[in-house]
Coordinates of N, CA and C in Angstrom, one line a residue:
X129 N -44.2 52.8 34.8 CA -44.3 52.6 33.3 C -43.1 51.9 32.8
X130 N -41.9 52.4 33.2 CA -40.6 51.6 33.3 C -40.5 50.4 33.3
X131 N -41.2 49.8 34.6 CA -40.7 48.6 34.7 C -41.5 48.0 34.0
X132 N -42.9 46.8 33.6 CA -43.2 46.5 32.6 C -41.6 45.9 31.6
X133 N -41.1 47.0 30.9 CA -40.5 47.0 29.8 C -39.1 46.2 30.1
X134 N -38.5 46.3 31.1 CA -37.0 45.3 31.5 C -37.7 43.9 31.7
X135 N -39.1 42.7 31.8 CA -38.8 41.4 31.8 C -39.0 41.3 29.7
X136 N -39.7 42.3 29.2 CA -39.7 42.3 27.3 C -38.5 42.3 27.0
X137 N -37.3 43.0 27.4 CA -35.9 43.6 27.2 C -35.1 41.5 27.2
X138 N -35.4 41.5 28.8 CA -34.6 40.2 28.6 C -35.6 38.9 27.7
X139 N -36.6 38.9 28.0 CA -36.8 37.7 27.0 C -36.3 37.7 25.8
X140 N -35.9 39.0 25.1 CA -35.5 39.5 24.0 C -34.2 38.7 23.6
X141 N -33.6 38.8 24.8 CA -32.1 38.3 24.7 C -32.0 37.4 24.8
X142 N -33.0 36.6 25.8 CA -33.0 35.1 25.8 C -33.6 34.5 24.7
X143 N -34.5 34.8 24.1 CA -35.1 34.4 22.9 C -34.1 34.4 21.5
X144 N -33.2 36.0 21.2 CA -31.8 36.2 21.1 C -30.7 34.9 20.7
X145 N -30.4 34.4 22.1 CA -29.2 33.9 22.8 C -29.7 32.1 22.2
X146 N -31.2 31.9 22.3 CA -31.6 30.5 21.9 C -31.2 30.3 20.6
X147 N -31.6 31.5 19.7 CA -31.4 31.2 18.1 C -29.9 31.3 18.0
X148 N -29.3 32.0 18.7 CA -27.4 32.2 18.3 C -26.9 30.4 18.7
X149 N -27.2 29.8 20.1 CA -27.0 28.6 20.5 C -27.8 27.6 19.3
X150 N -28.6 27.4 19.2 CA -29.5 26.5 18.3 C -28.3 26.9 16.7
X151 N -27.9 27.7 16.5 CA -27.3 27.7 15.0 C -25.7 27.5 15.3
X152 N -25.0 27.7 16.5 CA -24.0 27.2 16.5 C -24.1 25.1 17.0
X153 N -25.4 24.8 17.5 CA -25.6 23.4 17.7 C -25.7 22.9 16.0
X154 N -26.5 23.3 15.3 CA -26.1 22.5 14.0 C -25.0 23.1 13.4
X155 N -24.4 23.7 13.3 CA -22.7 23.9 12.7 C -22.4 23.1 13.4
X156 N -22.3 22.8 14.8 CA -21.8 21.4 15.6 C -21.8 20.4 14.6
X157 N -23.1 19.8 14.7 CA -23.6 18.6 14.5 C -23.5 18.6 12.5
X158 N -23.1 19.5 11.4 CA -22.5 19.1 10.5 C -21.2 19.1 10.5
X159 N -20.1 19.9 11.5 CA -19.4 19.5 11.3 C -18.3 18.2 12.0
X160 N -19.6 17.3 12.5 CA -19.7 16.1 13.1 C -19.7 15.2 11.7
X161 N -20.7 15.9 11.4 CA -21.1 15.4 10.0 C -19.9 14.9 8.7
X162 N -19.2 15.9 8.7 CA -18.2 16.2 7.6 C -16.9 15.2 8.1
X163 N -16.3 15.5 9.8 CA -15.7 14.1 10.1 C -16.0 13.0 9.8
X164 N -17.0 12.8 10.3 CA -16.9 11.2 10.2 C -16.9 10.7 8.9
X165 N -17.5 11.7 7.4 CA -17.0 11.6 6.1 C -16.0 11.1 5.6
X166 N -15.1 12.4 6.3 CA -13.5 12.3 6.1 C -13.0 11.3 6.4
X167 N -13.1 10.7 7.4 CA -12.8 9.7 8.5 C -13.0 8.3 7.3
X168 N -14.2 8.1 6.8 CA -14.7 7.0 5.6 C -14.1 7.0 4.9
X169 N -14.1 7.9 4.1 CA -12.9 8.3 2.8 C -11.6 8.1 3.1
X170 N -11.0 8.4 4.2 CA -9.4 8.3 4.6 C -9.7 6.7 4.6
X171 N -10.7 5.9 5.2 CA -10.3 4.6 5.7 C -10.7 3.7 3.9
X172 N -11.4 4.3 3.2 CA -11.8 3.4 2.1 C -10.4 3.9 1.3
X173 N -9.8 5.0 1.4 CA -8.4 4.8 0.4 C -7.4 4.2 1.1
X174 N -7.3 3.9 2.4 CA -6.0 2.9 2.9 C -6.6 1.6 2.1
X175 N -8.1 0.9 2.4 CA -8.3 0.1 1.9 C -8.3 -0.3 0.5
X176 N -8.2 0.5 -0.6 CA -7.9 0.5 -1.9 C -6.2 0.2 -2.3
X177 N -5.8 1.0 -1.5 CA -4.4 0.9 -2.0 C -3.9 -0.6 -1.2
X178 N -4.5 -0.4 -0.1 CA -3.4 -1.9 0.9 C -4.0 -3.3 -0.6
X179 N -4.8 -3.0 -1.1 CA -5.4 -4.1 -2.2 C -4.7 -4.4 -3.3
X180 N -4.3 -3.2 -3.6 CA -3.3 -2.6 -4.8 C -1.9 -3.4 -4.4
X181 N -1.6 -3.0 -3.0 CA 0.0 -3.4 -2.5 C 0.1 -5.0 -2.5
X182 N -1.4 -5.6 -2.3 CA -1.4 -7.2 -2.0 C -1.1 -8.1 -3.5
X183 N -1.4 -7.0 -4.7 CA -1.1 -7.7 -5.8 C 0.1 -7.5 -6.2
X184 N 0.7 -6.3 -6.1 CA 2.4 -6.3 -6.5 C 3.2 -7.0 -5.7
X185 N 2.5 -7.4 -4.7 CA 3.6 -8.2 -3.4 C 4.0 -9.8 -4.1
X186 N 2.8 -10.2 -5.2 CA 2.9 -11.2 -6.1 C 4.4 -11.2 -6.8
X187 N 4.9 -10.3 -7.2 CA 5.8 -10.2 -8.1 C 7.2 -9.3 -7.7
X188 N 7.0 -8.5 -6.6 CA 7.9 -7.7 -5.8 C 7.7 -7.9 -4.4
X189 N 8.6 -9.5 -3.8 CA 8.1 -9.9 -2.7 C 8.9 -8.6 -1.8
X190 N 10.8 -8.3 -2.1 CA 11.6 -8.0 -1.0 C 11.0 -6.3 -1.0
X191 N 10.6 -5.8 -2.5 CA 10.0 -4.4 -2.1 C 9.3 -4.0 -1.4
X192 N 8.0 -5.2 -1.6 CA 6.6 -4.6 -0.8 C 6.7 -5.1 0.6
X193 N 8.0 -6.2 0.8 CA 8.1 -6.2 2.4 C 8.8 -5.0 3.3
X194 N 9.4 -4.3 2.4 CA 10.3 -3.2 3.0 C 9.2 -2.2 2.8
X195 N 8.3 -2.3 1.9 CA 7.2 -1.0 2.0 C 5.9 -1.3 3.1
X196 N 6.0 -2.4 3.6 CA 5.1 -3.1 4.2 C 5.4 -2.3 5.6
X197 N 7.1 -2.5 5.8 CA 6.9 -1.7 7.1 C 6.8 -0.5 7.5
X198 N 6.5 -0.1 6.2 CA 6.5 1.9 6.4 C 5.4 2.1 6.4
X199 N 4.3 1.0 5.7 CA 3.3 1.1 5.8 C 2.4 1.2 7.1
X200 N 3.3 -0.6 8.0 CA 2.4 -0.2 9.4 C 3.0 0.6 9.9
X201 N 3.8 1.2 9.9 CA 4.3 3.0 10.9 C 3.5 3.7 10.6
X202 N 3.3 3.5 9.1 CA 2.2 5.0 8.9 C 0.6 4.8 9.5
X203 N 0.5 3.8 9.6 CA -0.8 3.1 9.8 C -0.7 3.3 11.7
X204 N 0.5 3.3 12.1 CA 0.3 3.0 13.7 C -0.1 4.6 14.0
X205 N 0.4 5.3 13.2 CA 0.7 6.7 13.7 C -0.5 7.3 13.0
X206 N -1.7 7.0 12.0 CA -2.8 7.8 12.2 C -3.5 7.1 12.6
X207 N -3.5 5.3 13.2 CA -4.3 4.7 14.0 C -4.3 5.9 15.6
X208 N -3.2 6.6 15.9 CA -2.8 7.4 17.0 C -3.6 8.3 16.9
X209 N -3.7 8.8 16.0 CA -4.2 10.3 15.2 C -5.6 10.2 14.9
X210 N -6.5 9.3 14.7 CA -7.6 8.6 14.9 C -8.3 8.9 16.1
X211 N -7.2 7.9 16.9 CA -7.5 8.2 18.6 C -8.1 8.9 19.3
X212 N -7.1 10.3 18.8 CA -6.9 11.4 19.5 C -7.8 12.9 19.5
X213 N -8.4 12.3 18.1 CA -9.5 12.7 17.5 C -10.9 12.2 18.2
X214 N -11.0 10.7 17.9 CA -12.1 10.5 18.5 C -12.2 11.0 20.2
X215 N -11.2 11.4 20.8 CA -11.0 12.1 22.4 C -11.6 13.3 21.8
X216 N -11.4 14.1 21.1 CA -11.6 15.2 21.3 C -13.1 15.2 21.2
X217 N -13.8 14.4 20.1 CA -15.4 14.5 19.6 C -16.3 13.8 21.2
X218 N -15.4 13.6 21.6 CA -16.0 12.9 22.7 C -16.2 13.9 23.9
X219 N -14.8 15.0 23.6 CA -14.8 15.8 25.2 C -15.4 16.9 24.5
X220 N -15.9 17.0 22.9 CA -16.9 18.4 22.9 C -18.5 17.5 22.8
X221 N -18.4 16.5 22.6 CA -19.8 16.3 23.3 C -20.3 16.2 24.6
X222 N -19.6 15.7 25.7 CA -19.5 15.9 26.6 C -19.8 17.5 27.4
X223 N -18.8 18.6 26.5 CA -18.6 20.3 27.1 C -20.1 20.0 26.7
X224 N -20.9 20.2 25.0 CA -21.6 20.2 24.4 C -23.2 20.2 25.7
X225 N -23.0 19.1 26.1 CA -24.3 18.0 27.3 C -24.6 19.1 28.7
X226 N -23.0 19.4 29.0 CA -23.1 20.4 30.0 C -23.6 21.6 30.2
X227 N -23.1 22.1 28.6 CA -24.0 23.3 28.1 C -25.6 23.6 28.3
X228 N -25.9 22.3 27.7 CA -27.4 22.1 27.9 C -27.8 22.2 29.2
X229 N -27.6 21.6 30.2 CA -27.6 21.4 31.6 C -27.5 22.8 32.4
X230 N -26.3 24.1 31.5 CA -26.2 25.4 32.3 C -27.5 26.0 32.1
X231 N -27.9 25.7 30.9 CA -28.3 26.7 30.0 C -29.5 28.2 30.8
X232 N -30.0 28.0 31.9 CA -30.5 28.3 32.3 C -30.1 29.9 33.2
X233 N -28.5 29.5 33.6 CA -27.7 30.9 34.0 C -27.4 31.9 32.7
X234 N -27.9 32.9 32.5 CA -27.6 33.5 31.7 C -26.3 34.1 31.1
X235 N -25.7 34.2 32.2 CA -24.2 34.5 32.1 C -23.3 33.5 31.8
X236 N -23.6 32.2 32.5 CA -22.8 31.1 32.0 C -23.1 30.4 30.6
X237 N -24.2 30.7 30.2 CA -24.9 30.7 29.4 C -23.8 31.4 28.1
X238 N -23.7 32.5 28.2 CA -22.6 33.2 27.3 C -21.3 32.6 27.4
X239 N -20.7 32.4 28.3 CA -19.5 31.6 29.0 C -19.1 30.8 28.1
X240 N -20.0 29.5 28.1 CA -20.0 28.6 27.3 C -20.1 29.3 25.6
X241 N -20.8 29.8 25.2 CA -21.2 30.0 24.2 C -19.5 30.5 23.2
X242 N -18.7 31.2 24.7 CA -17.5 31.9 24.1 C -16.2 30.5 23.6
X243 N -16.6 29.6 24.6 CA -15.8 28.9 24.7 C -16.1 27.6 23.4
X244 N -17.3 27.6 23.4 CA -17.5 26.6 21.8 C -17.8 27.3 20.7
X245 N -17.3 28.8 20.6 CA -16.3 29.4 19.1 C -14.7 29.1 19.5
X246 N -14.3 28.9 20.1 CA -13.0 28.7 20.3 C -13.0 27.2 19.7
X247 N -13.2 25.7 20.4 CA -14.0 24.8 19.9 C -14.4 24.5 18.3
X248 N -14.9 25.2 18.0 CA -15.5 25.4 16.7 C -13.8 25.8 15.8
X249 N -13.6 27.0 15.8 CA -12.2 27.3 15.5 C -11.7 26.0 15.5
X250 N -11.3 24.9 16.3 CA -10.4 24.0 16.7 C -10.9 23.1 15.6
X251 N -12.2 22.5 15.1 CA -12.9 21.9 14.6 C -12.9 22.2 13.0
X252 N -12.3 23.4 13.3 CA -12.3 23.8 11.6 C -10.9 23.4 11.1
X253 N -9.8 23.5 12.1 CA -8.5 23.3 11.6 C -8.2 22.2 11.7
X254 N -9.3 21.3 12.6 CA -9.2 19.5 12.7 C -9.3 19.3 11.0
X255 N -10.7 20.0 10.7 CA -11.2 19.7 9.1 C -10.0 19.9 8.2
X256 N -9.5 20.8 8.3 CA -8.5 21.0 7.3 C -7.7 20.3 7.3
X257 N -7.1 20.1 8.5 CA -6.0 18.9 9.1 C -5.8 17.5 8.2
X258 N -7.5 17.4 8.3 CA -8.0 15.3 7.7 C -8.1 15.6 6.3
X259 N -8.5 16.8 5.3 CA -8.7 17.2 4.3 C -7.1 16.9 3.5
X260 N -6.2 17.7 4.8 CA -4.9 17.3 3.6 C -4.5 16.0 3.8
X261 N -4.4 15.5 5.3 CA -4.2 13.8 5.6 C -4.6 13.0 4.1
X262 N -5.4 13.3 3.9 CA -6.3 12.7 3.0 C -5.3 12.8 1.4
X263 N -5.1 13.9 1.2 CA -4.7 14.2 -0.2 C -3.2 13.6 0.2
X264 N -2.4 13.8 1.1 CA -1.0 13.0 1.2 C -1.1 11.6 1.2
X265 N -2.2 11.1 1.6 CA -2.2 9.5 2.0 C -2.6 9.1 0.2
X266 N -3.4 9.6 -0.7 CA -3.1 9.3 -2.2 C -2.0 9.9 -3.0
X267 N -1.1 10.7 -2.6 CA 0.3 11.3 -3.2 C 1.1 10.1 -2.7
X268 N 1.3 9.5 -1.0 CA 1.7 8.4 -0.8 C 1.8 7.2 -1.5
X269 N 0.6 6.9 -1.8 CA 0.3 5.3 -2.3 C 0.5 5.5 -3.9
X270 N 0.3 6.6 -4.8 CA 0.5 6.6 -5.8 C 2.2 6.8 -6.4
X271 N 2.5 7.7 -6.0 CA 3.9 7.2 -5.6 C 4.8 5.8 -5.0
X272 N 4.2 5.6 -4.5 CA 4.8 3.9 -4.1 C 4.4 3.3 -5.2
X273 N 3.2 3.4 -5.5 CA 3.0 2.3 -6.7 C 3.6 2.6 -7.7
X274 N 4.1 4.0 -8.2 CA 4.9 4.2 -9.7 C 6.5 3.4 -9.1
X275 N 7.0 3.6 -8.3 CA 8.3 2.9 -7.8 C 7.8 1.9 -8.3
X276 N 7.1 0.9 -7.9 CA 7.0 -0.2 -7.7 C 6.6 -0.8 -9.1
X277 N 5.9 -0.5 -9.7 CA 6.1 -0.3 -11.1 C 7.2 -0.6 -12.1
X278 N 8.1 0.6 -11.9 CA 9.2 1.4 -12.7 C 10.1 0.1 -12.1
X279 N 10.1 -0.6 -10.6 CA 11.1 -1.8 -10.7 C 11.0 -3.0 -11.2
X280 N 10.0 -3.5 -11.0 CA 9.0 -4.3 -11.8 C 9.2 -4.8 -13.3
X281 N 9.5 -3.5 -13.8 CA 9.4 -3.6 -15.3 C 11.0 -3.8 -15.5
X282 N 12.0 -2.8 -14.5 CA 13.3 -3.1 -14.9 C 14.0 -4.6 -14.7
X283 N 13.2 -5.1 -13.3 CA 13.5 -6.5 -13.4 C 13.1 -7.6 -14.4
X284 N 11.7 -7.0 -14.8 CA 11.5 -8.3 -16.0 C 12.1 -8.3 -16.9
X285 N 12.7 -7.0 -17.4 CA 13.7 -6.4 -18.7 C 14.9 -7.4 -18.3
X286 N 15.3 -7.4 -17.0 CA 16.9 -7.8 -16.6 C 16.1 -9.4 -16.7
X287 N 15.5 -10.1 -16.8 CA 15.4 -11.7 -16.4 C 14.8 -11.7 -17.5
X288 N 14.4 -11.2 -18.9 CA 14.2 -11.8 -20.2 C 15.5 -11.4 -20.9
X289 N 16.8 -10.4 -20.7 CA 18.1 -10.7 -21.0 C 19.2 -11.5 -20.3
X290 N 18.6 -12.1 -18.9 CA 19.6 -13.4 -18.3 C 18.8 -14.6 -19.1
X291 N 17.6 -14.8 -19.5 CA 16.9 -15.5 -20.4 C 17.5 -15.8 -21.6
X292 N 17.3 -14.8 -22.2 CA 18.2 -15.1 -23.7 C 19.0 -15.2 -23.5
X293 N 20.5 -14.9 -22.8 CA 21.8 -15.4 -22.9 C 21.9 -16.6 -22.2
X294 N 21.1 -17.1 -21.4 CA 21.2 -18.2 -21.0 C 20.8 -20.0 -22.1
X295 N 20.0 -19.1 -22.5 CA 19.1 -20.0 -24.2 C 20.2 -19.7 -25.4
X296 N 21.0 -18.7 -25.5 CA 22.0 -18.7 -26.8 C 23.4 -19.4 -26.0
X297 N 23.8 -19.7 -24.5 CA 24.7 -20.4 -23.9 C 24.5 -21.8 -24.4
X298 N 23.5 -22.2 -23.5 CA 23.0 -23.8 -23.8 C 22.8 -24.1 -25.7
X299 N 22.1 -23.0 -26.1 CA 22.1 -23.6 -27.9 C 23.4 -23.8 -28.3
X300 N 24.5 -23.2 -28.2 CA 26.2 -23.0 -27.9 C 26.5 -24.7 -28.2
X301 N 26.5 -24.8 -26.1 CA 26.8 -26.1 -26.1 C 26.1 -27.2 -26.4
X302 N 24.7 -27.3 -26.9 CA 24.2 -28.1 -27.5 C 24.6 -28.2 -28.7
X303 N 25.2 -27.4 -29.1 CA 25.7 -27.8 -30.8 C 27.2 -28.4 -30.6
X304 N 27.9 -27.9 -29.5 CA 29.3 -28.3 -29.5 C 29.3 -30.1 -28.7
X305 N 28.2 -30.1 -27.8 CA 28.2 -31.8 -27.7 C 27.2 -32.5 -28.9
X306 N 26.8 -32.0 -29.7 CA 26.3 -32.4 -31.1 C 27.3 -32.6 -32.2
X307 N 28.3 -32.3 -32.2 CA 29.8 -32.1 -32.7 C 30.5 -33.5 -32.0
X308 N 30.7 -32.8 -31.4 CA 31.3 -34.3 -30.5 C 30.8 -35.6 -30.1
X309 N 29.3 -35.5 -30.7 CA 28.8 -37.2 -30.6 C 28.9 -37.7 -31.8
X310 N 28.7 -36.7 -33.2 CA 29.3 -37.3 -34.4 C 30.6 -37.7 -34.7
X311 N 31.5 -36.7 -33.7 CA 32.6 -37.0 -34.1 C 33.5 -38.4 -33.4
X312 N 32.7 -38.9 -32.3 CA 32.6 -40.4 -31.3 C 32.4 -41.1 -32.9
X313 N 31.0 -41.0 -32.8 CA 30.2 -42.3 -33.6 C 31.4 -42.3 -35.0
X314 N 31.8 -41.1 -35.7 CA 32.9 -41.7 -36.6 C 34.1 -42.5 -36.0
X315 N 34.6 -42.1 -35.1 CA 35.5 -42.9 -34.5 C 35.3 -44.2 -33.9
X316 N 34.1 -44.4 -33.4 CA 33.6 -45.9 -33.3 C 33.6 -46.6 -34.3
X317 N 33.0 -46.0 -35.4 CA 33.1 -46.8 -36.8 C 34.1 -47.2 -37.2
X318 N 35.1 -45.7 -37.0 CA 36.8 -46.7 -37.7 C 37.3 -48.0 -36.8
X319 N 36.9 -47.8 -35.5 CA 37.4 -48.9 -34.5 C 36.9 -50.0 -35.2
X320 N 35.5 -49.9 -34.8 CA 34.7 -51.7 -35.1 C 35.6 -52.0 -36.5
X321 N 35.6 -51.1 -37.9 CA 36.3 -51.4 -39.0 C 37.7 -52.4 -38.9
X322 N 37.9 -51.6 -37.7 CA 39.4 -51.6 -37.4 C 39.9 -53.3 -36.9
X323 N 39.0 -53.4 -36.1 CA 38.3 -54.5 -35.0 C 38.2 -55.8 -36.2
X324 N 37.2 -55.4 -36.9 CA 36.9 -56.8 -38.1 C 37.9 -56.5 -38.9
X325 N 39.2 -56.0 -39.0 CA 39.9 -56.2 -40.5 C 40.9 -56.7 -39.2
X326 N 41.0 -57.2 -38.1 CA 41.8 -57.3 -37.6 C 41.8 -58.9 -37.0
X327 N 40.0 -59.3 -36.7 CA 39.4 -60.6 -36.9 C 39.7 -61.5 -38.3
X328 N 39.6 -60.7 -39.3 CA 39.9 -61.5 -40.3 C 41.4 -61.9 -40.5
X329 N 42.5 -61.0 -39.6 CA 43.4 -61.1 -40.0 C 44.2 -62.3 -38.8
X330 N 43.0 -62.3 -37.9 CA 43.9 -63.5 -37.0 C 43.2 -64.8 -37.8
X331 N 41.9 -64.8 -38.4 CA 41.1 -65.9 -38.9 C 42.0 -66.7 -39.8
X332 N 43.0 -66.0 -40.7 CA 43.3 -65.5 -42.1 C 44.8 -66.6 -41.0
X333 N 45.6 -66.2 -39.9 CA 46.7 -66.6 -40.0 C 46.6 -67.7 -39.5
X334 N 45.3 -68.1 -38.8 CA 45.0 -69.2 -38.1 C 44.7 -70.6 -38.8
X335 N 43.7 -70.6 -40.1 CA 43.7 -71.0 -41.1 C 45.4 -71.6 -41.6
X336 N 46.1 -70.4 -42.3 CA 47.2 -70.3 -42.5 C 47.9 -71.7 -41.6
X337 N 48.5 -71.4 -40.5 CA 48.9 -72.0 -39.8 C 48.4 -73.4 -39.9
X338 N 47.3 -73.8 -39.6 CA 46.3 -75.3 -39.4 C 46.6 -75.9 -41.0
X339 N 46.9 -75.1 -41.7 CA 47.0 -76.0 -43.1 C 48.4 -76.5 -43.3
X340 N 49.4 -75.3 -42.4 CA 50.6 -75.8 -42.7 C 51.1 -77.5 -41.5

C-alpha cells in the first residue's frame, strides 16, 4: 500500500522543482531585460552630451581639448566595463543552456538551481552597479558643462573689456594724428605764404635791377 505513494511523492517535487526553475528562468530573462535598458540609456546619454561638448568646442577650443582627453579615458574604461559585462551575460547564458541539458538529474538539478541564486545575487549588484554608472556619467557631463560655461562667459567678459580699451586707444590716437594733420596743413600754408611773398620779392628785385 506504501509503495504506490513514493513515485506521487516525487513527481510532486519534480513538478515542485519545474515551477521554482521556470520562475527563476524569467527573473533571468527580465533581468536581461533591464540590462540591456540600462546599457541604451547609459549609451544615449554619452551620445547627448558628446553633442553638447561638439558645440562648446566651437568657442572653447583649448578646454574641450583638455576635456576631450578625459573623456576618451572615461570612454576607454567603460568601453572595458561594457566588455566585461557582456562576458558575463554570455557565461550565464551559456551556465543557463547547460542547465537545461542537466535538467534531468535530480540532484544536479538542485546543484545548479543553488548556483543561479548566487548568479542572480551577482545580477542584482551588476544592476545597481549600471544604475549608479548611469547617474555619475550625468553629474559628470553636467558639471563639465557648467565649467565650461562659467569660462566661456568670463572670457567673453575679458575680450569685450580688451575691446573697448582697445577702441578708446585708437579713438585717442585718431584724434591726436587729427591734431597733427591740421597742425601740418597750417604750417604748409604759412610756407607756400612764405614761398610767394618771397617770389614776389625776387620778381620785385629783378625788375628793380633790369630798370636800373
Amino acid at each position: 500500500a506504501d509503495a504506490p505513494a513514493m513515485p506521487t511523492g516525487l513527481k510532486g517535487k519534480l513538478a515542485s522543482l519545474e515551477d521554482f526553475i521556470s520562475m527563476q528562468n524569467e527573473e533571468l530573462a527580465a533581468q536581461r531585460q533591464e540590462i540591456e535598458s540600462l546599457r541604451g540609456d547609459k549609451s544615449n546619454i554619452e551620445q547627448h552630451y558628446q553633442g553638447q561638448l561638439q558645440e562648446l568646442k566651437k568657442t572653447m577650443v583649448s578646454d574641450v581639448q583638455r576635456m576631450q582627453e578625459e573623456v576618451k579615458q572615461h570612454f576607454a574604461q567603460q568601453k572595458a566595463e561594457n566588455s566585461r559585462l557582456q562576458q558575463q551575460v554570455t557565461t550565464l547564458k551559456g551556465e543557463k543552456t547547460a542547465l537545461q541539458q542537466q535538467i534531468l538529474g535530480l540532484q544536479r538539478r538542485i546543484q545548479e538551481i543553488e548556483d543561479e541564486n548566487e548568479e542572480l545575487a551577482a545580477q542584482r549588484q551588476e544592476i545597481e552597479s549600471l544604475r549608479g554608472d548611469k547617474s555619475n556619467i550625468e553629474q559628470h557631463y553636467q558639471g563639465q558643462l557648467q565649467e565650461l560655461k562659467k569660462t566661456m562667459v568670463s572670457d567673453v567678459q575679458r575680450m569685450q573689456e580688451e575691446v573697448k580699451k582697445h577702441f578708446a586707444q585708437q579713438k585717442a590716437e585718431n584724434s591726436r594724428l587729427q591734431q597733427q594733420v591740421t597742425t601740418l596743413k597750417g604750417e604748409k600754408t604759412a610756407l607756400q605764404q612764405q614761398i610767394l611773398g618771397l617770389q614776389r620779392r625776387i620778381q620785385e628785385i629783378e625788375e628793380h635791377i633790369g630798370v636800373d
